[in-house]
CSV table of N, CA and C in Angstrom, one decimal:
chain,number,residue,atom,x,y,z
H,16,UNK,N,0.3,5.5,33.3
H,16,UNK,CA,1.7,5.8,33.1
H,16,UNK,C,2.4,4.7,32.3
H,17,UNK,N,2.0,3.4,32.6
H,17,UNK,CA,2.6,2.3,32.0
H,17,UNK,C,2.1,2.2,30.5
H,18,UNK,N,0.9,2.6,30.3
H,18,UNK,CA,0.3,2.5,28.9
H,18,UNK,C,1.0,3.5,28.0
H,19,UNK,N,1.4,4.6,28.5
H,19,UNK,CA,2.1,5.6,27.6
H,19,UNK,C,3.4,5.0,27.1
H,20,UNK,N,4.2,4.3,27.9
H,20,UNK,CA,5.5,3.8,27.5
H,20,UNK,C,5.3,2.5,26.7
H,21,UNK,N,4.3,1.7,27.0
H,21,UNK,CA,4.2,0.4,26.3
H,21,UNK,C,3.5,0.6,24.9
H,22,UNK,N,2.6,1.6,24.8
H,22,UNK,CA,1.9,1.9,23.6
H,22,UNK,C,2.9,2.3,22.5
H,23,UNK,N,3.8,3.1,22.8
H,23,UNK,CA,4.8,3.5,21.7
H,23,UNK,C,5.6,2.3,21.2
H,24,UNK,N,6.0,1.4,22.1
H,24,UNK,CA,6.8,0.2,21.7
H,24,UNK,C,5.9,-0.8,21.0
H,25,UNK,N,4.7,-0.9,21.4
H,25,UNK,CA,3.8,-1.9,20.8
H,25,UNK,C,3.2,-1.4,19.5
H,26,UNK,N,3.3,-0.1,19.2
H,26,UNK,CA,2.7,0.5,18.0
H,26,UNK,C,3.5,0.2,16.8
H,27,UNK,N,4.8,0.1,16.9
H,27,UNK,CA,5.7,-0.1,15.8
H,27,UNK,C,5.4,-1.4,15.0
H,28,UNK,N,5.2,-2.5,15.6
H,28,UNK,CA,4.9,-3.7,14.8
H,28,UNK,C,3.5,-3.6,14.2
H,29,UNK,N,2.6,-2.9,14.9
H,29,UNK,CA,1.2,-2.8,14.4
H,29,UNK,C,1.2,-1.9,13.2
H,30,UNK,N,2.0,-0.8,13.2
H,30,UNK,CA,2.1,0.1,12.0
H,30,UNK,C,2.7,-0.7,10.9
H,31,UNK,N,3.7,-1.5,11.1
H,31,UNK,CA,4.3,-2.3,10.1
H,31,UNK,C,3.3,-3.3,9.4
H,32,UNK,N,2.6,-4.0,10.2
H,32,UNK,CA,1.6,-4.9,9.6
H,32,UNK,C,0.5,-4.1,8.9
H,33,UNK,N,0.1,-3.0,9.4
H,33,UNK,CA,-0.9,-2.2,8.7
H,33,UNK,C,-0.4,-1.7,7.3
H,34,UNK,N,0.9,-1.3,7.3
H,34,UNK,CA,1.5,-0.9,6.0
H,34,UNK,C,1.5,-2.1,5.0
H,35,UNK,N,1.9,-3.2,5.5
H,35,UNK,CA,1.9,-4.4,4.6
H,35,UNK,C,0.5,-4.8,4.1
H,36,UNK,N,-0.5,-4.6,4.9
H,36,UNK,CA,-1.8,-5.0,4.5
H,36,UNK,C,-2.3,-4.0,3.4
H,37,UNK,N,-1.9,-2.8,3.4
H,37,UNK,CA,-2.3,-1.9,2.3
H,37,UNK,C,-1.7,-2.4,1.0
H,38,UNK,N,-0.5,-2.9,1.0
H,38,UNK,CA,0.0,-3.5,-0.2
H,38,UNK,C,-0.8,-4.7,-0.7
H,39,UNK,N,-1.3,-5.5,0.3
H,39,UNK,CA,-2.1,-6.7,-0.1
H,39,UNK,C,-3.5,-6.2,-0.6
H,40,UNK,N,-4.0,-5.1,-0.1
H,40,UNK,CA,-5.2,-4.5,-0.6
H,40,UNK,C,-5.1,-4.1,-2.1
H,41,UNK,N,-3.9,-3.5,-2.4
H,41,UNK,CA,-3.7,-3.1,-3.8
H,41,UNK,C,-3.7,-4.3,-4.7
H,42,UNK,N,-3.1,-5.4,-4.3
H,42,UNK,CA,-3.1,-6.6,-5.1
H,42,UNK,C,-4.5,-7.3,-5.2
H,43,UNK,N,-5.2,-7.2,-4.1
H,43,UNK,CA,-6.5,-7.8,-4.0
H,43,UNK,C,-7.5,-7.0,-4.8
H,44,UNK,N,-7.3,-5.8,-5.1
H,44,UNK,CA,-8.2,-5.0,-5.8
H,44,UNK,C,-8.4,-5.5,-7.2
H,45,UNK,N,-7.3,-6.0,-7.8
H,45,UNK,CA,-7.4,-6.5,-9.2
H,45,UNK,C,-8.4,-7.7,-9.2
H,46,UNK,N,-8.3,-8.6,-8.3
H,46,UNK,CA,-9.2,-9.8,-8.2
H,46,UNK,C,-10.6,-9.3,-7.9
H,47,UNK,N,-10.8,-8.5,-6.9
H,47,UNK,CA,-12.1,-8.0,-6.6
H,47,UNK,C,-12.8,-7.3,-7.7
H,48,UNK,N,-12.1,-6.4,-8.3
H,48,UNK,CA,-12.7,-5.6,-9.4
H,48,UNK,C,-13.0,-6.4,-10.6
H,49,UNK,N,-12.2,-7.4,-10.8
H,49,UNK,CA,-12.5,-8.3,-12.0
H,49,UNK,C,-13.7,-9.2,-11.7
H,50,UNK,N,-13.8,-9.8,-10.5
H,50,UNK,CA,-14.8,-10.7,-10.2
H,50,UNK,C,-16.2,-10.0,-10.1
H,51,UNK,N,-16.2,-8.9,-9.5
H,51,UNK,CA,-17.5,-8.2,-9.3
H,51,UNK,C,-17.8,-7.1,-10.4
H,52,UNK,N,-16.9,-7.0,-11.4
H,52,UNK,CA,-17.1,-6.1,-12.5
H,52,UNK,C,-17.2,-4.6,-12.0
H,53,UNK,N,-16.4,-4.3,-11.0
H,53,UNK,CA,-16.4,-2.9,-10.5
H,53,UNK,C,-15.4,-2.1,-11.3
H,54,UNK,N,-15.7,-0.9,-11.6
H,54,UNK,CA,-14.7,-0.1,-12.3
H,54,UNK,C,-13.5,0.3,-11.4
H,55,UNK,N,-12.3,0.2,-11.8
H,55,UNK,CA,-11.2,0.6,-11.0
H,55,UNK,C,-9.9,0.3,-11.7
H,56,UNK,N,-8.8,0.6,-11.0
H,56,UNK,CA,-7.5,0.4,-11.7
H,56,UNK,C,-7.2,-1.0,-11.9
H,57,UNK,N,-7.7,-1.9,-11.1
H,57,UNK,CA,-7.4,-3.4,-11.3
H,57,UNK,C,-8.1,-3.9,-12.5
H,58,UNK,N,-9.4,-3.5,-12.7
H,58,UNK,CA,-10.1,-3.9,-13.9
H,58,UNK,C,-9.6,-3.3,-15.1
H,59,UNK,N,-9.1,-2.0,-15.0
H,59,UNK,CA,-8.5,-1.4,-16.2
H,59,UNK,C,-7.3,-2.1,-16.6
H,60,UNK,N,-6.5,-2.5,-15.6
H,60,UNK,CA,-5.2,-3.3,-16.0
H,60,UNK,C,-5.6,-4.6,-16.6
H,61,UNK,N,-6.5,-5.3,-16.1
H,61,UNK,CA,-6.9,-6.6,-16.8
H,61,UNK,C,-7.4,-6.4,-18.2
H,62,UNK,N,-8.3,-5.5,-18.4
H,62,UNK,CA,-8.8,-5.2,-19.7
H,62,UNK,C,-7.7,-4.7,-20.7
H,63,UNK,N,-6.8,-4.0,-20.2
H,63,UNK,CA,-5.7,-3.5,-21.0
H,63,UNK,C,-4.7,-4.7,-21.4
H,64,UNK,N,-4.6,-5.6,-20.5
H,64,UNK,CA,-3.8,-6.8,-20.8
H,64,UNK,C,-4.4,-7.6,-21.9
H,65,UNK,N,-5.8,-7.8,-21.7
H,65,UNK,CA,-6.5,-8.6,-22.8
H,65,UNK,C,-6.5,-7.9,-24.1
H,66,UNK,N,-6.5,-6.6,-24.1
H,66,UNK,CA,-6.5,-5.8,-25.4
H,66,UNK,C,-5.1,-5.5,-25.9
H,67,UNK,N,-4.1,-5.9,-25.2
H,67,UNK,CA,-2.7,-5.6,-25.5
H,67,UNK,C,-2.4,-4.1,-25.7
H,68,UNK,N,-3.0,-3.4,-24.7
H,68,UNK,CA,-2.7,-1.9,-24.7
H,68,UNK,C,-1.6,-1.7,-23.7
H,69,UNK,N,-0.4,-1.8,-24.1
H,69,UNK,CA,0.8,-1.8,-23.3
H,69,UNK,C,1.0,-0.5,-22.5
H,70,UNK,N,0.8,0.7,-23.2
H,70,UNK,CA,1.0,1.9,-22.4
H,70,UNK,C,0.0,2.0,-21.2
H,71,UNK,N,-1.2,1.6,-21.3
H,71,UNK,CA,-2.1,1.6,-20.2
H,71,UNK,C,-1.7,0.6,-19.1
H,72,UNK,N,-1.2,-0.6,-19.5
H,72,UNK,CA,-0.7,-1.5,-18.6
H,72,UNK,C,0.5,-0.9,-17.8
H,73,UNK,N,1.4,-0.3,-18.5
H,73,UNK,CA,2.6,0.3,-17.8
H,73,UNK,C,2.1,1.4,-16.9
H,74,UNK,N,1.1,2.2,-17.3
H,74,UNK,CA,0.6,3.3,-16.4
H,74,UNK,C,0.0,2.7,-15.1
H,75,UNK,N,-0.8,1.6,-15.3
H,75,UNK,CA,-1.5,1.1,-14.1
H,75,UNK,C,-0.4,0.5,-13.1
H,76,UNK,N,0.6,-0.2,-13.7
H,76,UNK,CA,1.6,-0.8,-12.8
H,76,UNK,C,2.4,0.3,-12.2
H,77,UNK,N,2.7,1.4,-12.9
H,77,UNK,CA,3.5,2.5,-12.4
H,77,UNK,C,2.7,3.2,-11.3
H,78,UNK,N,1.4,3.4,-11.5
H,78,UNK,CA,0.6,4.1,-10.4
H,78,UNK,C,0.4,3.2,-9.2
H,79,UNK,N,0.3,1.9,-9.4
H,79,UNK,CA,0.2,1.0,-8.2
H,79,UNK,C,1.5,1.0,-7.5
H,80,UNK,N,2.6,1.0,-8.2
H,80,UNK,CA,3.9,1.0,-7.5
H,80,UNK,C,4.2,2.3,-6.8
H,81,UNK,N,3.8,3.4,-7.4
H,81,UNK,CA,3.9,4.7,-6.8
H,81,UNK,C,3.1,4.8,-5.5
H,82,UNK,N,1.9,4.3,-5.6
H,82,UNK,CA,1.0,4.3,-4.4
H,82,UNK,C,1.6,3.5,-3.3
H,83,UNK,N,2.1,2.3,-3.6
H,83,UNK,CA,2.8,1.4,-2.6
H,83,UNK,C,4.0,2.1,-2.0
H,84,UNK,N,4.8,2.8,-2.8
H,84,UNK,CA,5.9,3.5,-2.3
H,84,UNK,C,5.5,4.6,-1.4
H,85,UNK,N,4.5,5.4,-1.8
H,85,UNK,CA,4.0,6.5,-0.9
H,85,UNK,C,3.5,6.0,0.4
H,86,UNK,N,2.8,4.8,0.4
H,86,UNK,CA,2.3,4.3,1.7
H,86,UNK,C,3.4,3.9,2.5
H,87,UNK,N,4.5,3.2,2.0
H,87,UNK,CA,5.6,2.8,2.8
H,87,UNK,C,6.4,4.0,3.3
H,88,UNK,N,6.4,5.1,2.5
H,88,UNK,CA,7.1,6.3,3.0
H,88,UNK,C,6.4,6.9,4.2
H,89,UNK,N,5.0,6.9,4.1
H,89,UNK,CA,4.2,7.4,5.2
H,89,UNK,C,4.4,6.5,6.5
H,90,UNK,N,4.5,5.2,6.3
H,90,UNK,CA,4.8,4.3,7.4
H,90,UNK,C,6.1,4.6,8.0
H,91,UNK,N,7.1,4.9,7.2
H,91,UNK,CA,8.5,5.2,7.7
H,91,UNK,C,8.4,6.6,8.5
H,92,UNK,N,7.6,7.5,8.1
H,92,UNK,CA,7.5,8.8,8.8
H,92,UNK,C,6.8,8.5,10.1
H,93,UNK,N,5.9,7.7,10.1
H,93,UNK,CA,5.2,7.3,11.4
H,93,UNK,C,6.1,6.6,12.4
H,94,UNK,N,7.0,5.8,11.9
H,94,UNK,CA,8.0,5.2,12.7
H,94,UNK,C,8.8,6.3,13.5
H,95,UNK,N,9.2,7.3,12.8
H,95,UNK,CA,10.0,8.4,13.4
H,95,UNK,C,9.2,9.1,14.5
H,96,UNK,N,7.9,9.2,14.3
H,96,UNK,CA,7.1,9.9,15.3
H,96,UNK,C,6.9,9.0,16.5
H,97,UNK,N,6.8,7.7,16.3
H,97,UNK,CA,6.6,6.7,17.4
H,97,UNK,C,7.8,6.4,18.2
H,98,UNK,N,8.9,6.3,17.5
H,98,UNK,CA,10.2,5.9,18.2
H,98,UNK,C,11.3,6.9,17.8
H,99,UNK,N,11.7,7.8,18.7
H,99,UNK,CA,12.7,8.8,18.3
H,99,UNK,C,14.1,8.1,18.0
H,100,UNK,N,14.3,6.9,18.4
H,100,UNK,CA,15.6,6.3,18.1
H,100,UNK,C,15.7,5.9,16.6
H,101,UNK,N,14.6,5.7,16.0
H,101,UNK,CA,14.6,5.4,14.6
H,101,UNK,C,15.0,6.7,13.8
H,102,UNK,N,14.6,7.8,14.2
H,102,UNK,CA,14.9,9.1,13.6
H,102,UNK,C,16.4,9.4,13.6
H,103,UNK,N,17.0,9.0,14.7
H,103,UNK,CA,18.4,9.3,14.9
H,103,UNK,C,19.4,8.5,14.0
H,104,UNK,N,18.9,7.3,13.7
H,104,UNK,CA,19.8,6.5,12.9
H,104,UNK,C,19.6,6.6,11.4
């Protein structure tokens, strides 16, 4: 019985930190893909910067920002499921 009430209150900061870590993963992908020569959006962005291909740079930044916004939106929806007081305000 106690676990049911404490888990909902304890889950909100855990969900917050998890959402922030996804943002760090997006930033770390650039470094990881460049160092290990893995194909991905981070490596594409770096090669586009070196080649001065500005439309591709804009697209990679836009897609990364869109993904970050979508992750934060999902985290906000999860807040509403965990704590009904957040939904009311």
